[in-house]
Short mmCIF file of C-alpha atoms in Angstrom, two decimals:
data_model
loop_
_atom_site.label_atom_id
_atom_site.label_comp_id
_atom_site.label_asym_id
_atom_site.label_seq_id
_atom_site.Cartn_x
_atom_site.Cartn_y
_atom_site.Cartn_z
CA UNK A 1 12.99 18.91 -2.22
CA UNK A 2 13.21 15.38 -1.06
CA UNK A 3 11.09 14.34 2.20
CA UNK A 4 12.58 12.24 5.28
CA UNK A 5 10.04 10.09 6.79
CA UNK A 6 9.99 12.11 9.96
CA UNK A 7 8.69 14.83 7.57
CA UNK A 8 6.34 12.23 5.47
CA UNK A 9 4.58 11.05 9.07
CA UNK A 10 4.09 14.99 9.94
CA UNK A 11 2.44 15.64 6.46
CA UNK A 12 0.18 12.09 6.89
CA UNK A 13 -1.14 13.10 10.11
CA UNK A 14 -2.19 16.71 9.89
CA UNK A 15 -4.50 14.76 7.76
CA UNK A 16 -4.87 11.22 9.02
CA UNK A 17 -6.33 10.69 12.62
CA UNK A 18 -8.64 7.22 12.23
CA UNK A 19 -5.97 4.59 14.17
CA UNK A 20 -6.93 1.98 10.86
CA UNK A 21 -5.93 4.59 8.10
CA UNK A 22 -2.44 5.40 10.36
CA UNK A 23 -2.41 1.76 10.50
CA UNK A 24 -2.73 0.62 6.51
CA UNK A 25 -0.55 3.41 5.89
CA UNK A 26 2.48 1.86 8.45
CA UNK A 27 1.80 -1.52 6.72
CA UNK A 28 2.13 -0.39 3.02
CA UNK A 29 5.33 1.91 3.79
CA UNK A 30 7.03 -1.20 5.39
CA UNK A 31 5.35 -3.89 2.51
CA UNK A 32 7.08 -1.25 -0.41
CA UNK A 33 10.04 -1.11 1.72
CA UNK A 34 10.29 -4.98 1.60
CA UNK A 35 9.14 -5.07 -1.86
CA UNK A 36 12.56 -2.42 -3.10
CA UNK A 37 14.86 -5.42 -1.18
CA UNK A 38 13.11 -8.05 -2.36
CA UNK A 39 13.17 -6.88 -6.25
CA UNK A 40 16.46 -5.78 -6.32
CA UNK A 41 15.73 -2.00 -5.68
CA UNK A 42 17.46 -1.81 -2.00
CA UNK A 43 18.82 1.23 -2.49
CA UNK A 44 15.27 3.14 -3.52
CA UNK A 45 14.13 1.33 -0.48
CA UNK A 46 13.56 4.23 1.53
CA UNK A 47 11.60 6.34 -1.59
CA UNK A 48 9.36 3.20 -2.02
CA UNK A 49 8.58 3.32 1.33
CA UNK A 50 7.56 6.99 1.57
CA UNK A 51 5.46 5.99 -1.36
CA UNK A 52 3.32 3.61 0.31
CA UNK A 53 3.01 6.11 3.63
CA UNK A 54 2.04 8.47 1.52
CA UNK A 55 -0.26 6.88 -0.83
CA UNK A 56 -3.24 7.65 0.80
CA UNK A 57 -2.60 10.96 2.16
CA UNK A 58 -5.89 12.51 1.00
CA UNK A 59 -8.32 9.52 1.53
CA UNK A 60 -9.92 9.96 4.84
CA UNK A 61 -10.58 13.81 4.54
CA UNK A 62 -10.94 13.95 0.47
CA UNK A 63 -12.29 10.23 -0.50
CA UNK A 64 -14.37 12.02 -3.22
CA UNK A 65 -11.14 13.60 -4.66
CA UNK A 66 -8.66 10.69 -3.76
CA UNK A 67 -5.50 10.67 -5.62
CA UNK A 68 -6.11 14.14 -7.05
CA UNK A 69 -5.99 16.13 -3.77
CA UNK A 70 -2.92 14.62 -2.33
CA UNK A 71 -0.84 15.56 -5.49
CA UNK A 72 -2.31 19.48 -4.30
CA UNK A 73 -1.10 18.82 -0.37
CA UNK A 74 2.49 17.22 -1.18
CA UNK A 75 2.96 19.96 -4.19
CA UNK A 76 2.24 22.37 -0.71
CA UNK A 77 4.62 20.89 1.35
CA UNK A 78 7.34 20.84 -1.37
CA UNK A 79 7.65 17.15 -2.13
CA UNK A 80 8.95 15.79 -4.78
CA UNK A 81 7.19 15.37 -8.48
CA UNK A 82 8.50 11.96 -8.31
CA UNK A 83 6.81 10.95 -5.11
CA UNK A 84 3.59 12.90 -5.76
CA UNK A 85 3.49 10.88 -9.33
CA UNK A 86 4.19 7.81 -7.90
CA UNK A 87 1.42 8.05 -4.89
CA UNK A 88 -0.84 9.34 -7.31
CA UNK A 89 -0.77 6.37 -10.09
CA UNK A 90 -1.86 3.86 -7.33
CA UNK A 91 -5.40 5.21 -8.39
CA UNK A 92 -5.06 4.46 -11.85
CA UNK A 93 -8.26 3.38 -13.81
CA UNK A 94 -10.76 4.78 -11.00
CA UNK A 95 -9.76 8.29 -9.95
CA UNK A 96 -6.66 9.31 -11.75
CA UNK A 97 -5.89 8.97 -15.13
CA UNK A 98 -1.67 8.49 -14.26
CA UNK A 99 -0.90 4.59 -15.70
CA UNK A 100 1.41 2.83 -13.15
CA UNK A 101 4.33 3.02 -15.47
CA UNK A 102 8.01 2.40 -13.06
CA UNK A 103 8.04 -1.34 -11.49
CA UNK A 104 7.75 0.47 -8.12
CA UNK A 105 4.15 2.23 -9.30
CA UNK A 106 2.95 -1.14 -10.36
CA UNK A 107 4.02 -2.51 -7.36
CA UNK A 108 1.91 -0.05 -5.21
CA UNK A 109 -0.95 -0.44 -7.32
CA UNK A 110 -0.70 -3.99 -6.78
CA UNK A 111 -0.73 -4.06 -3.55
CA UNK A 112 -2.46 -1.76 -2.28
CA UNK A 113 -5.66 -3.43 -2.17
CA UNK A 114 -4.14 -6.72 -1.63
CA UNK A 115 -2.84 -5.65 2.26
CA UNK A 116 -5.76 -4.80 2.87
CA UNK A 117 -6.85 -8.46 2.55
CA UNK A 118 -4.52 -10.15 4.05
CA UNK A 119 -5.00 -7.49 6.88
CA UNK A 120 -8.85 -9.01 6.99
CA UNK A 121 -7.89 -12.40 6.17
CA UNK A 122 -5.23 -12.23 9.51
CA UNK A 123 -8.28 -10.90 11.55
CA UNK A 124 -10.15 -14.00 10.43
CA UNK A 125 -7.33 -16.52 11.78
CA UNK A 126 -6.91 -17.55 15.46
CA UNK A 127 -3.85 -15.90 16.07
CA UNK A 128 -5.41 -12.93 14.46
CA UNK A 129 -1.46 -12.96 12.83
CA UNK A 130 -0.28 -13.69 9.13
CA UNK A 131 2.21 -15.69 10.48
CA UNK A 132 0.49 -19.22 10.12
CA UNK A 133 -1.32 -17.91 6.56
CA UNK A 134 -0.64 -20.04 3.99
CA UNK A 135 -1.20 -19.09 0.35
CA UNK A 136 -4.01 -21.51 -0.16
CA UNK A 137 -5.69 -19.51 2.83
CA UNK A 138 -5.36 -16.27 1.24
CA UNK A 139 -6.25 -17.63 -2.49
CA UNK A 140 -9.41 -19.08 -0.74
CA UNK A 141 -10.39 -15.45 0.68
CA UNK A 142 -9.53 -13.64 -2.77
CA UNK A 143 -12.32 -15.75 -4.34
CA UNK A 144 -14.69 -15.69 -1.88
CA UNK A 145 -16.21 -12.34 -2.76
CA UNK A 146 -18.51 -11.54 -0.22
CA UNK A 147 -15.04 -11.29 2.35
CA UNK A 148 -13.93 -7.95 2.81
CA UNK A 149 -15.40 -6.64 -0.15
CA UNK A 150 -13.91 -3.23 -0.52
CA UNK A 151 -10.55 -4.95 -1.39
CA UNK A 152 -10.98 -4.81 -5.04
CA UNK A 153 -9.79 -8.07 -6.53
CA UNK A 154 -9.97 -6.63 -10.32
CA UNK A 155 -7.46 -4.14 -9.26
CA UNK A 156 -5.28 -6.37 -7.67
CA UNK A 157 -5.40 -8.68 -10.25
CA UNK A 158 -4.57 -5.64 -13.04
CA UNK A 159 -1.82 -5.00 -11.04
CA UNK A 160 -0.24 -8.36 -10.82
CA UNK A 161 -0.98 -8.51 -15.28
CA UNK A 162 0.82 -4.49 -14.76
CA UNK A 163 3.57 -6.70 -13.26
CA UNK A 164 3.82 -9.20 -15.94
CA UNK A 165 3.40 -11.86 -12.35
CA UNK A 166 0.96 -14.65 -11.97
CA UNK A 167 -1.66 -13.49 -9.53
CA UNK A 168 -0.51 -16.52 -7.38
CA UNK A 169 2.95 -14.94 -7.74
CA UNK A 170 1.60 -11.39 -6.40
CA UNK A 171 -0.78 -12.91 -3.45
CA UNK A 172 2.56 -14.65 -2.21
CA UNK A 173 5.07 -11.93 -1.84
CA UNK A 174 2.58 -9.53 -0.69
CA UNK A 175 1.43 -12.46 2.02
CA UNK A 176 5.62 -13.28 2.59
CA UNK A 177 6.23 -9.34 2.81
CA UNK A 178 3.48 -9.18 5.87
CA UNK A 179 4.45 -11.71 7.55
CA UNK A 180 8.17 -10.69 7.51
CA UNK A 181 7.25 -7.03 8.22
CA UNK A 182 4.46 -7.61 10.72
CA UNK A 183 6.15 -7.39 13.97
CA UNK A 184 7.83 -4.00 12.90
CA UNK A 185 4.39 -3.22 11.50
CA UNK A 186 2.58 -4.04 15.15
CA UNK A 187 5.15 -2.56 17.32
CA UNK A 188 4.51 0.73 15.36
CA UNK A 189 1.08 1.09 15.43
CA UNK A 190 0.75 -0.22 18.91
CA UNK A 191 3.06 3.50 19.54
CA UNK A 192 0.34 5.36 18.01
#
């Protein structure tokens, strides 16, 4: 059975609740979304951006199990192998053993992490808005360590070598697909 994201939203929040999990992800589904247009894939568009609302499904209430639970919950709810697989390979390397292997997998294990930055790095800026980020901004944050340290930079820099991209390459579109997504991206979560 294929999902509708009315459908994908009703599965995410019987077991989402925390506003900044609803809120990453809003901002992945519409970054995958932009990411399907952007690479040529604007038909999948849609599937890509189930994917990254979806990609998370099990964190907040399974973190111990994440990436092998949700494959349990959508199998439940009758989604699709093809979604569950590609939701499921974003954890690649540290809880699944499921290699990113479509362009749209890599893509999500890309930039996963890598909104999640830029999410901090916006927070950081006076506008508290990607809109004024420039790349040299973000590049800065990506090396400084120490700055929102749960964003794993080796993973986001696997995923850009996954992509066959430069990692300047990767922290660009992922920083050009936030800022063109972010007022979508705000208006939704401020309906939460």
């Amino acid at each position: 059975m294929s999902i509708n994201r009315s459908q994908a939203w009703d599965l995410l929040t019987k077991y989402n609740k925390e506003p900044f999990h609803l809120r990453h992800a809003i901002t992945v589904e519409h970054v995958m979304g932009w990411y399907a247009r952007e690479l040529g894939c604007g038909d999948q568009a849609e599937f890509w951006s189930l994917v990254g609302l979806l990609h998370d499904l099990d964190f907040e209430m399974w973190p111990g199990e994440h990436c092998i639970k949700s494959q349990e919950l959508m199998r439940e709810a009758g989604v699709e192998e093809s979604l569950i697989r590609a939701t499921a390979c974003h954890g690649w390397g540290h809880c699944v053993d499921i290699r990113p292997e479509h362009e749209m997998e890599k893509v999500l294990y890309a930039c996963d992490e890598l909104t999640g930055l830029i999410g901090a790095a916006a927070l950081m800026r006076p506008s508290k808005s990607t809109a004024d980020m420039e790349l040299k901004s973000l590049k800065k944050k990506f090396k400084d360590k120490k700055f929102a340290a749960g964003c794993s930079r080796d993973v986001i820099a696997s995923g850009a070598e996954l992509l066959g991209w430069e990692l300047d390459k990767l922290l660009d579109m992922t920083l050009k697909a936030m800022q063109a997504e972010e007022e979508a991206i705000e208006r939704e979560v401020a309906a939460l």
